[in-house]
Coordinates of C-alpha atoms in Angstrom, one line a residue:
X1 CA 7.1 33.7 17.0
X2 CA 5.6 31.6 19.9
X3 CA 3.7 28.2 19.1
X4 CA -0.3 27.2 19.8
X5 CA -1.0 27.5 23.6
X6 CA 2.9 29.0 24.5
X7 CA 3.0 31.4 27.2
X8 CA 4.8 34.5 25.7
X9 CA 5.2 36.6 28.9
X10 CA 3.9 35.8 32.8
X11 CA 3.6 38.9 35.5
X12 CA 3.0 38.1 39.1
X13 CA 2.0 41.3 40.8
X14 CA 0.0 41.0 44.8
X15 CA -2.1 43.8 45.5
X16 CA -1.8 44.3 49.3
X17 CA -4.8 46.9 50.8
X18 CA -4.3 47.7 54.8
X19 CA -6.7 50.1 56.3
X20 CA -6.7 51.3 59.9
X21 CA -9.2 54.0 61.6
X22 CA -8.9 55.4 64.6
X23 CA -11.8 56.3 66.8
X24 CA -11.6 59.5 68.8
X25 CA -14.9 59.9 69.5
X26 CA -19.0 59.3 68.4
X27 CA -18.3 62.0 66.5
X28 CA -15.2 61.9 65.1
X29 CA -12.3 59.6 63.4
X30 CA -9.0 59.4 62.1
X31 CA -8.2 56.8 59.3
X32 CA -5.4 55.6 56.9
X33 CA -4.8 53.1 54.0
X34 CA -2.0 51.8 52.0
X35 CA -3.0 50.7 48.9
X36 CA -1.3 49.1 45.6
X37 CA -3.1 48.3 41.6
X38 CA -1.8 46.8 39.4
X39 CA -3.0 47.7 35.3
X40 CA -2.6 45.5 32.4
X41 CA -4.4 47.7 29.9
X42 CA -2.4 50.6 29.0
X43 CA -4.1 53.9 26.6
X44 CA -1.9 54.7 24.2
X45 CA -3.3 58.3 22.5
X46 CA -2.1 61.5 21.2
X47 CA -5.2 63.5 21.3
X48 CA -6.7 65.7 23.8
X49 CA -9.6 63.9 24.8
X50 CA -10.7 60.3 24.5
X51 CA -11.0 59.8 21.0
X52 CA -12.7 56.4 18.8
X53 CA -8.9 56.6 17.6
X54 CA -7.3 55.7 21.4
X55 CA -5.7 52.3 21.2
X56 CA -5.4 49.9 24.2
X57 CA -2.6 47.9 24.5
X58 CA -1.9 45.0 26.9
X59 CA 1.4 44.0 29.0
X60 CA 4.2 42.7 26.7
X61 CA 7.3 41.3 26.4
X62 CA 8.6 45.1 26.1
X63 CA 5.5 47.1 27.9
X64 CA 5.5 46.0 31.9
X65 CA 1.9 46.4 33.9
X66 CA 1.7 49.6 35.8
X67 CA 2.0 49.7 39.5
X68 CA 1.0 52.5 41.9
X69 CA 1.6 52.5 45.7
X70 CA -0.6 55.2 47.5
X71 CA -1.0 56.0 50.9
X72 CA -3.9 58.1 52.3
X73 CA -4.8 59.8 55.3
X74 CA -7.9 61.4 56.4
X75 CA -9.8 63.1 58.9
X76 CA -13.9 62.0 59.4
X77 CA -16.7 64.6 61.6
X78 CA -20.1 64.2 62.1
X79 CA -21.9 66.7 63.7
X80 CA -25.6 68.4 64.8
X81 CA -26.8 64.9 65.7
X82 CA -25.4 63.4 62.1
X83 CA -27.1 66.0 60.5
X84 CA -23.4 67.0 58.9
X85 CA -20.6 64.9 57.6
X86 CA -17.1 66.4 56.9
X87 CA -14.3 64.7 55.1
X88 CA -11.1 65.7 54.5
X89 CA -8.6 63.4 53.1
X90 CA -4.7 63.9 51.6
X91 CA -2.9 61.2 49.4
X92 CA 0.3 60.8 47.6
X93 CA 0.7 57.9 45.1
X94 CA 4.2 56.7 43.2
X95 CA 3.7 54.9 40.1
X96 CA 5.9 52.3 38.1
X97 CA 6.1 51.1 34.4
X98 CA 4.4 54.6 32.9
X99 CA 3.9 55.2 29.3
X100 CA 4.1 57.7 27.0
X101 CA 4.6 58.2 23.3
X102 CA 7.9 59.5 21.5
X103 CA 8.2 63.0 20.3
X104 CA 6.2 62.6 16.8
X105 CA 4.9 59.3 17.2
X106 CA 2.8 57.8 14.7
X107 CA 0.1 55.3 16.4
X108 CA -2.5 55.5 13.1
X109 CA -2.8 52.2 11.7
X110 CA 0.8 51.4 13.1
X111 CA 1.2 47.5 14.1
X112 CA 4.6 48.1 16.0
X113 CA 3.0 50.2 18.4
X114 CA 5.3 49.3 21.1
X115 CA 8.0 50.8 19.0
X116 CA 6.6 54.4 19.7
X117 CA 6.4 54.0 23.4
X118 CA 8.7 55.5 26.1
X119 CA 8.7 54.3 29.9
X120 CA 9.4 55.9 33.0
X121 CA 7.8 57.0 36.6
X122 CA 4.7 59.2 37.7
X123 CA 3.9 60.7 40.3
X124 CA -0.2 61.8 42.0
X125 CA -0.8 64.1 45.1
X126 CA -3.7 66.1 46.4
X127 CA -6.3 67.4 49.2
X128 CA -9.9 66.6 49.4
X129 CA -12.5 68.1 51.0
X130 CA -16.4 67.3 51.4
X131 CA -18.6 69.1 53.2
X132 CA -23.0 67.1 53.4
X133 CA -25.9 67.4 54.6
X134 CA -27.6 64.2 55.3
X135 CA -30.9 65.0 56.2
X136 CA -34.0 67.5 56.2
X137 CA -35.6 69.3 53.3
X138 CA -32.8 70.6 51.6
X139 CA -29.9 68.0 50.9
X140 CA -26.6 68.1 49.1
X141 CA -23.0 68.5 49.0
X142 CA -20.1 70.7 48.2
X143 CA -16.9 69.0 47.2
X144 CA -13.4 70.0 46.4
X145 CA -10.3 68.7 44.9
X146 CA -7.4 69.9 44.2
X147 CA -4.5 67.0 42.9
X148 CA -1.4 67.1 40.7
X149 CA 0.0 64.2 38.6
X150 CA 3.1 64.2 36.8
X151 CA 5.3 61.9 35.0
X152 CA 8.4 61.4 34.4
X153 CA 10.1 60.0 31.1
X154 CA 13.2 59.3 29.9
X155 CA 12.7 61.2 26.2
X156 CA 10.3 63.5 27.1
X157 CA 10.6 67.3 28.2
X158 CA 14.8 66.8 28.8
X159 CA 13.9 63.7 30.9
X160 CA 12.0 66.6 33.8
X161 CA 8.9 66.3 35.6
X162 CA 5.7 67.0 33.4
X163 CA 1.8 67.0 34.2
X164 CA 0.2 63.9 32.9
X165 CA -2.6 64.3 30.6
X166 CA -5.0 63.7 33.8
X167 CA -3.6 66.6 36.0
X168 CA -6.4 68.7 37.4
X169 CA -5.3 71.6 39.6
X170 CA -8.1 72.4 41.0
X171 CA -12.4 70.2 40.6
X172 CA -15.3 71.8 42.5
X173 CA -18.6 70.2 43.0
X174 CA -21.9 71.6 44.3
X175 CA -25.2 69.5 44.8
X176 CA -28.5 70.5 45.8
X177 CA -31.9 68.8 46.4
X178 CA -34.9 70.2 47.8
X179 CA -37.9 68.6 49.0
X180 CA -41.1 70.3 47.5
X181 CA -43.4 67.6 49.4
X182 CA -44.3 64.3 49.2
X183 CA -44.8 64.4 45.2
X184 CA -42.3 66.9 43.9
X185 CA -38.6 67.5 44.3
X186 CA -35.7 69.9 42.4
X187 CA -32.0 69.4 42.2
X188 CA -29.4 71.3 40.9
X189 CA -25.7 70.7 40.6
X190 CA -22.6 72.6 39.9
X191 CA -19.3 71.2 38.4
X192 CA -15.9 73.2 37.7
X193 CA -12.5 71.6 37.2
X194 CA -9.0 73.2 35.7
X195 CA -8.7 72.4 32.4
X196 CA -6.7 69.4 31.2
X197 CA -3.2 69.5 30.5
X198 CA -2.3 69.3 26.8
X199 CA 1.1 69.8 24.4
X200 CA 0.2 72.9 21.9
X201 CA 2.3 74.5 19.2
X202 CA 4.4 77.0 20.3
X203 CA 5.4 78.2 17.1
X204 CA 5.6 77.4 12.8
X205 CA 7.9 77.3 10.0
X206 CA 7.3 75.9 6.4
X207 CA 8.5 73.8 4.4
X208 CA 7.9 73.1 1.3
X209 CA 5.1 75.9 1.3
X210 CA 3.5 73.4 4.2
X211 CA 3.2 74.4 7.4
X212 CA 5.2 72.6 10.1
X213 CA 4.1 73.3 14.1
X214 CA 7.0 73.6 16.4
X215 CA 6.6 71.9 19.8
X216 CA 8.6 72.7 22.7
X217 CA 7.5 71.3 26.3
X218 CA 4.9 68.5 26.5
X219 CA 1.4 68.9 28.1
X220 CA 3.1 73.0 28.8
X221 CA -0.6 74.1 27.6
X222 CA -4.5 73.9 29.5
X223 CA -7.5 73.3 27.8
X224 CA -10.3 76.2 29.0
X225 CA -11.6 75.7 31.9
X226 CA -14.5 73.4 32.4
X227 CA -18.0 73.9 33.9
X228 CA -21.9 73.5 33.8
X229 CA -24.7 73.9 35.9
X230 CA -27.5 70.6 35.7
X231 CA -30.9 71.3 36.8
X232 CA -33.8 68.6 37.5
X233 CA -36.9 68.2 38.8
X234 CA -38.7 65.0 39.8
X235 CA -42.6 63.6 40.1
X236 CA -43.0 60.5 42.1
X237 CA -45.9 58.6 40.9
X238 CA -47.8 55.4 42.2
X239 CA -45.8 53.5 45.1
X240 CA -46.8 50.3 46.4
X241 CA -45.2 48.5 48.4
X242 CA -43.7 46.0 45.8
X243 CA -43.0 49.1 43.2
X244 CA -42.4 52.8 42.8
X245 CA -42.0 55.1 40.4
X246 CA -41.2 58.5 38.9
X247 CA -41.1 60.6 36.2
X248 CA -37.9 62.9 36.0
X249 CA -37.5 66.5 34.0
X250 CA -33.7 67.5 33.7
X251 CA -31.9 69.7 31.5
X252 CA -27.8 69.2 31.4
X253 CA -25.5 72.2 30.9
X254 CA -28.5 74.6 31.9
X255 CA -27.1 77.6 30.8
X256 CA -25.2 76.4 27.3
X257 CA -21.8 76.9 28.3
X258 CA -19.5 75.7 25.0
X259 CA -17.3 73.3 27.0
X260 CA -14.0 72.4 24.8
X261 CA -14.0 68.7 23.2
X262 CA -11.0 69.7 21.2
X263 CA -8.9 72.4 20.1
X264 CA -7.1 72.2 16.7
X265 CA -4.8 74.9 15.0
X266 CA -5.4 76.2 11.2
X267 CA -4.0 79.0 9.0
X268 CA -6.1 82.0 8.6
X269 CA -7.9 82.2 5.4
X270 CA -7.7 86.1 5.3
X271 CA -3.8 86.3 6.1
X272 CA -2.3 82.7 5.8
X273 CA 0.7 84.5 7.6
X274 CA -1.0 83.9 10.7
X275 CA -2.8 80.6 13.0
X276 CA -6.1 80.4 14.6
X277 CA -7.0 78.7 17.2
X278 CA -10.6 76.3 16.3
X279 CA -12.5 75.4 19.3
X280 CA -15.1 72.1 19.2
X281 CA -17.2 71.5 21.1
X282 CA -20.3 68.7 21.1
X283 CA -23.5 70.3 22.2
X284 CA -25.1 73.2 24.9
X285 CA -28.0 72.5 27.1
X286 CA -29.2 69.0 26.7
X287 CA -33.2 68.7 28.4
X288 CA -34.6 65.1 29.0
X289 CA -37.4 63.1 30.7
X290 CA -36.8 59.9 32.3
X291 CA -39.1 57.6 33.6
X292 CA -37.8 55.0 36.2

């Protein structure tokens, strides 16, 4: 127990940022960064995706912030008279003071949450790659990731290196605007990432006539992959030279693809002797109009 006013735990943590580019010519560049964060609000969940239920805790006596180090490198072009820009950039980033919960961990309603919490070490890596056009009718980019981050944790997975929740293989972007004329435009864009990594059952038993799920390897299972296609098309109205305006058609997830939100496991109500898999998902195509 600590008193009105006491301080129950101090952390002192700089955040150093260096950047250096090197010019090679008006076209092109070479730069790199060092870079450290510091977080002081930790997620705590056992779902597999963000759920009202996720509880955020703060540094503790027993829960340190989390520190990452990364350092980045990347190659800059611009090209056709800065009609083009290309980007390419590679990072790798250690991180201190990760968490994760125990094997069976109970965080419902549970006011010793820190009592459920294992530490350890992660680990992030990847490529990216963008490739836009700037100017002229048609506009847009095309981007690509692809980035791995693992963790670490004494108690989990026989104390080996496992993807974090966040690991995404591979993410894929596409954008496109076109210029109709002074009044009308369309856009479109294109996402696609690798599902996240998640901890399945691998197996059952029963007990008691109830059915008990047997877990081997944490986050050892994906979610299906994720995509949708956006579409849009926009009216600009009156435009002086104090305001503007326009009026904005979209529709999201254009052609209804039934994105994941959650995957839970039941028994079969025709033969109990075997486990179905029961996909949710939140909605299809979504159309709006905005006016701005």
């Amino acid at each position: 127990t600590y008193g009105k006013g006491e301080i129950v735990k101090n952390y002192v943590n700089i955040e150093p940022r260096i950047n250096i580019a090197w010019i090679l010519n008006d076209q092109s560049s070479l730069k790199t960064s060092y870079t450290r964060n510091t977080q002081n609000l930790h997620l705590v969940s056992n779902s597999t995706s963000s759920m009202p239920t996720d509880i955020w805790i703060s540094s503790s006596n027993n829960v340190k912030p989390e520190i990452s180090d990364q350092l980045s490198l990347g190659y800059f072009l611009n090209f056709s008279k800065d009609k083009y820009q290309f980007s390419s950039e590679i990072y790798y980033r250690w991180m201190q003071n990760q968490i994760d919960l125990k094997n069976g961990a109970d965080i419902n309603a549970n006011d010793k949450i820190e009592g459920e919490l294992l530490f350890g070490v992660g680990r992030a890596y990847g490529l990216e790659l963008l490739l836009k056009k700037k100017t002229g009718k048609i506009t847009g980019w095309i981007g690509y990731t692809y980035s791995t981050s693992e963790r670490r944790i004494d108690g989990v997975n026989n104390d080996k290196w496992y993807p974090a929740k966040q690991d995404i293989k591979h993410d894929v972007s596409v954008v496109g605007i076109y210029e109709l004329n002074k009044k009308w435009s369309v856009s479109a864009s294109w996402v696609y990432n690798t599902g996240n990594a998640v901890t399945f059952p691998s197996g059952k038993y029963i007990i008691n006539g109830n059915v008990q799920y047997y877990y081997t390897e944490r986050n050892g299972y994906r979610m299906p992959d994720y995509h949708r296609l956006d579409i849009g098309a926009t009216r600009s109205l009156k435009k002086t030279k104090q305001f503007e305006s326009s009026l904005n058609f979209s529709v999201y997830n254009a052609y209804g693809h039934k994105n994941p939100f959650s995957i839970d496991f039941q028994q079969d109500e025709n033969d109990p002797s075997k486990t179905v898999a029961v996909k949710t998902y939140l909605f299809t195509y979504v159309p709006s109009i905005t006016y701005n």
